[in-house]
mmCIF file of C-alpha atoms in Angstrom:
data_model
loop_
_atom_site.group_PDB
_atom_site.id
_atom_site.type_symbol
_atom_site.label_atom_id
_atom_site.label_comp_id
_atom_site.label_asym_id
_atom_site.label_seq_id
_atom_site.Cartn_x
_atom_site.Cartn_y
_atom_site.Cartn_z
ATOM 1 C CA MET A 1 12.641 6.660 -11.791
ATOM 2 C CA LYS A 2 10.662 9.361 -13.620
ATOM 3 C CA VAL A 3 10.295 11.523 -10.525
ATOM 4 C CA PRO A 4 13.216 13.907 -9.982
ATOM 5 C CA GLY A 5 14.640 14.594 -6.551
ATOM 6 C CA GLU A 6 17.864 13.501 -4.927
ATOM 7 C CA ASN A 7 16.128 13.417 -1.556
ATOM 8 C CA LEU A 8 13.689 10.704 -2.724
ATOM 9 C CA ARG A 9 14.245 7.034 -1.882
ATOM 10 C CA LEU A 10 12.319 3.916 -2.801
ATOM 11 C CA ASN A 11 12.890 0.893 -0.590
ATOM 12 C CA ILE A 12 11.255 -2.253 -1.904
ATOM 13 C CA TYR A 13 10.469 -4.764 0.812
ATOM 14 C CA GLY A 14 9.317 -8.332 0.407
ATOM 15 C CA GLY A 15 10.637 -11.726 -0.397
ATOM 16 C CA GLY A 16 10.537 -11.636 -4.154
ATOM 17 C CA ASP A 17 11.477 -14.815 -5.943
ATOM 18 C CA ALA A 18 15.062 -14.274 -7.107
ATOM 19 C CA ARG A 19 14.514 -17.077 -9.631
ATOM 20 C CA SER A 20 11.707 -15.124 -11.281
ATOM 21 C CA ALA A 21 12.614 -13.469 -14.559
ATOM 22 C CA TYR A 22 10.222 -10.595 -13.771
ATOM 23 C CA TYR A 23 11.789 -9.989 -10.328
ATOM 24 C CA ASN A 24 15.288 -9.998 -11.780
ATOM 25 C CA GLN A 25 14.258 -7.703 -14.624
ATOM 26 C CA GLN A 26 12.762 -5.179 -12.173
ATOM 27 C CA ARG A 27 15.802 -5.366 -9.897
ATOM 28 C CA ASP A 28 18.116 -4.799 -12.883
ATOM 29 C CA ILE A 29 16.082 -1.787 -14.015
ATOM 30 C CA ALA A 30 16.123 -0.385 -10.475
ATOM 31 C CA ARG A 31 19.909 -0.658 -10.318
ATOM 32 C CA GLN A 32 20.027 2.182 -12.836
ATOM 33 C CA ASP A 33 18.757 4.540 -10.102
ATOM 34 C CA LYS A 34 20.797 4.821 -6.902
ATOM 35 C CA ARG A 35 17.667 6.000 -5.051
ATOM 36 C CA ILE A 36 16.054 2.543 -5.341
ATOM 37 C CA ASP A 37 16.935 -0.361 -3.079
ATOM 38 C CA PHE A 38 15.566 -3.895 -3.014
ATOM 39 C CA ILE A 39 15.614 -4.579 0.740
ATOM 40 C CA GLY A 40 14.018 -8.018 0.623
ATOM 41 C CA ALA A 41 12.111 -9.902 3.279
ATOM 42 C CA PHE A 42 12.096 -8.825 6.905
ATOM 43 C CA GLN A 43 11.098 -10.326 10.228
ATOM 44 C CA PRO A 44 7.676 -9.378 11.673
ATOM 45 C CA GLN A 45 9.311 -7.750 14.696
ATOM 46 C CA GLN A 46 11.042 -5.289 12.311
ATOM 47 C CA ARG A 47 7.755 -3.782 11.095
ATOM 48 C CA GLY A 48 7.654 -0.991 13.668
ATOM 49 C CA GLU A 49 11.210 0.032 12.858
ATOM 50 C CA ILE A 50 10.462 0.030 9.131
ATOM 51 C CA TYR A 51 7.294 2.109 9.536
ATOM 52 C CA LYS A 52 9.225 4.653 11.611
ATOM 53 C CA SER A 53 11.761 4.981 8.799
ATOM 54 C CA ILE A 54 9.311 5.820 5.983
ATOM 55 C CA ASP A 55 7.234 8.856 5.070
ATOM 56 C CA ILE A 56 4.704 7.050 2.910
ATOM 57 C CA LEU A 57 3.900 3.457 1.984
ATOM 58 C CA GLY A 58 3.346 2.470 -1.635
ATOM 59 C CA VAL A 59 1.149 -0.527 -2.467
ATOM 60 C CA PRO A 60 1.007 -0.772 -6.272
ATOM 61 C CA SER A 61 -0.849 -4.100 -6.258
ATOM 62 C CA ARG A 62 -2.967 -5.518 -9.027
ATOM 63 C CA TRP A 63 -4.811 -7.712 -6.487
ATOM 64 C CA GLU A 64 -5.068 -7.924 -2.711
ATOM 65 C CA SER A 65 -6.909 -10.116 -0.268
ATOM 66 C CA TYR A 66 -7.058 -8.094 2.972
ATOM 67 C CA SER A 67 -4.656 -5.134 2.766
ATOM 68 C CA LEU A 68 -2.989 -5.814 6.119
ATOM 69 C CA VAL A 69 0.094 -3.770 5.187
ATOM 70 C CA CYS A 70 -2.079 -0.706 4.460
ATOM 71 C CA ARG A 71 -3.867 -1.121 7.776
ATOM 72 C CA GLU A 72 -0.557 -1.442 9.613
ATOM 73 C CA ALA A 73 0.860 1.668 7.938
ATOM 74 C CA LEU A 74 -2.208 3.754 8.704
ATOM 75 C CA MET A 75 -2.207 2.445 12.268
ATOM 76 C CA SER A 76 1.368 3.717 12.478
ATOM 77 C CA GLY A 77 0.323 7.140 11.155
ATOM 78 C CA ILE A 78 1.891 6.519 7.724
ATOM 79 C CA PRO A 79 -0.116 7.634 4.652
ATOM 80 C CA VAL A 80 -0.521 5.151 1.814
ATOM 81 C CA ILE A 81 -0.333 5.408 -1.969
ATOM 82 C CA ALA A 82 -2.257 2.423 -3.287
ATOM 83 C CA SER A 83 -3.827 0.959 -6.375
ATOM 84 C CA ARG A 84 -7.500 1.780 -6.791
ATOM 85 C CA ILE A 85 -8.623 -1.825 -6.233
ATOM 86 C CA SER A 86 -10.671 -3.551 -3.586
ATOM 87 C CA PRO A 87 -9.938 -4.096 -0.699
ATOM 88 C CA LEU A 88 -7.342 -1.289 -0.791
ATOM 89 C CA THR A 89 -10.153 1.185 -1.472
ATOM 90 C CA ASP A 90 -11.850 -0.053 1.717
ATOM 91 C CA VAL A 91 -8.870 1.231 3.711
ATOM 92 C CA VAL A 92 -7.245 4.053 1.728
ATOM 93 C CA ILE A 93 -9.460 7.074 1.160
ATOM 94 C CA ASP A 94 -8.105 9.194 -1.673
ATOM 95 C CA GLN A 95 -6.664 12.516 -0.462
ATOM 96 C CA GLU A 96 -7.809 11.807 3.115
ATOM 97 C CA ASN A 97 -5.356 9.217 4.445
ATOM 98 C CA GLY A 98 -3.441 8.600 1.249
ATOM 99 C CA TYR A 99 -3.738 8.570 -2.517
ATOM 100 C CA LEU A 100 -5.241 6.111 -4.964
ATOM 101 C CA PHE A 101 -4.275 5.502 -8.576
ATOM 102 C CA ASP A 102 -5.376 3.218 -11.386
ATOM 103 C CA PRO A 103 -2.869 0.326 -11.397
ATOM 104 C CA GLU A 104 -2.887 0.387 -15.200
ATOM 105 C CA ASN A 105 -2.047 4.111 -15.324
ATOM 106 C CA GLU A 106 1.629 4.785 -14.608
ATOM 107 C CA GLU A 107 1.138 8.517 -15.203
ATOM 108 C CA GLN A 108 -1.346 8.808 -12.316
ATOM 109 C CA LEU A 109 1.192 7.308 -9.927
ATOM 110 C CA THR A 110 3.966 9.508 -11.329
ATOM 111 C CA THR A 111 1.803 12.622 -10.866
ATOM 112 C CA ILE A 112 1.085 11.732 -7.228
ATOM 113 C CA LEU A 113 4.759 11.120 -6.530
ATOM 114 C CA GLU A 114 5.781 14.357 -8.243
ATOM 115 C CA ARG A 115 3.246 16.328 -6.180
ATOM 116 C CA ILE A 116 4.639 14.853 -2.975
ATOM 117 C CA ALA A 117 8.254 15.331 -4.093
ATOM 118 C CA CYS A 118 7.641 19.007 -4.907
ATOM 119 C CA ASN A 119 5.661 19.668 -1.736
ATOM 120 C CA PRO A 120 6.257 16.987 0.936
ATOM 121 C CA VAL A 121 4.318 18.965 3.549
ATOM 122 C CA ILE A 122 1.085 17.838 1.866
ATOM 123 C CA LEU A 123 1.601 14.526 3.653
ATOM 124 C CA ALA A 124 0.994 16.332 6.953
ATOM 125 C CA ASP A 125 -2.436 17.405 5.669
ATOM 126 C CA LEU A 126 -3.527 13.789 5.384
ATOM 127 C CA ASN A 127 -5.607 12.378 8.207
ATOM 128 C CA CYS A 128 -3.865 9.165 9.158
ATOM 129 C CA PRO A 129 -5.458 7.696 12.244
ATOM 130 C CA GLY A 130 -2.259 6.905 14.104
ATOM 131 C CA PRO A 131 -2.296 4.199 16.750
ATOM 132 C CA ILE A 132 -5.567 2.326 16.325
ATOM 133 C CA SER A 133 -6.477 -1.305 16.578
ATOM 134 C CA ILE A 134 -6.677 -3.334 13.420
ATOM 135 C CA PRO A 135 -9.164 -6.167 13.293
ATOM 136 C CA THR A 136 -7.573 -9.531 12.674
ATOM 137 C CA GLN A 137 -8.515 -11.382 9.526
ATOM 138 C CA GLU A 138 -10.654 -13.661 11.674
ATOM 139 C CA ILE A 139 -12.589 -10.754 13.212
ATOM 140 C CA HIS A 140 -12.941 -9.141 9.793
ATOM 141 C CA ALA A 141 -14.269 -12.433 8.381
ATOM 142 C CA GLU A 142 -16.739 -12.760 11.285
ATOM 143 C CA THR A 143 -17.933 -9.211 10.660
ATOM 144 C CA MET A 144 -18.444 -9.968 6.974
ATOM 145 C CA VAL A 145 -20.335 -13.185 7.785
ATOM 146 C CA GLY A 146 -22.587 -11.142 10.084
ATOM 147 C CA ILE A 147 -23.291 -8.681 7.284
ATOM 148 C CA TYR A 148 -24.112 -11.509 4.874
ATOM 149 C CA HIS A 149 -26.503 -13.035 7.438
ATOM 150 C CA GLN A 150 -28.247 -9.664 7.853
ATOM 151 C CA VAL A 151 -28.678 -9.343 4.090
ATOM 152 C CA ILE A 152 -29.978 -12.911 3.762
ATOM 153 C CA ASP A 153 -32.360 -12.419 6.696
ATOM 154 C CA SER A 154 -33.677 -9.163 5.207
ATOM 155 C CA TYR A 155 -34.546 -11.004 1.955
ATOM 156 C CA ARG A 156 -36.220 -13.841 3.867
ATOM 157 C CA HIS A 157 -38.440 -11.388 5.761
ATOM 158 C CA SER A 158 -39.409 -9.245 2.781
#
């Protein structure tokens, strides 16, 4: 809401709990700005259509477990603005394929959004990989287990 620009839109996707006081408070605040829409949940087959309709994905999480949505966006060639937390920092590389901000620092996020709003062509300078394969959570877990085994084995042999 702090970033000026009539051409800017914020679509909030996800199945927020309409019974939650926090969700309702945020939705009520957002209603003050006609550029913000709470879209709600969507079907998995709609993901491609949604990614085609956006210029950048925002993931202002305070915690994440795998960052699948960031991986999907990058796979679709969409840059990501994300909280500087793990595992988002494993996927989003600041000023390379997106932007990172401290989730406790609203001004950092506002500054990033203002920079993009004033000069949207900077998004084209980002190196989003485009169509690539994304490891499943199972493959990612197997890879991590392999790394842990290597570390354990290196300590056993030293």
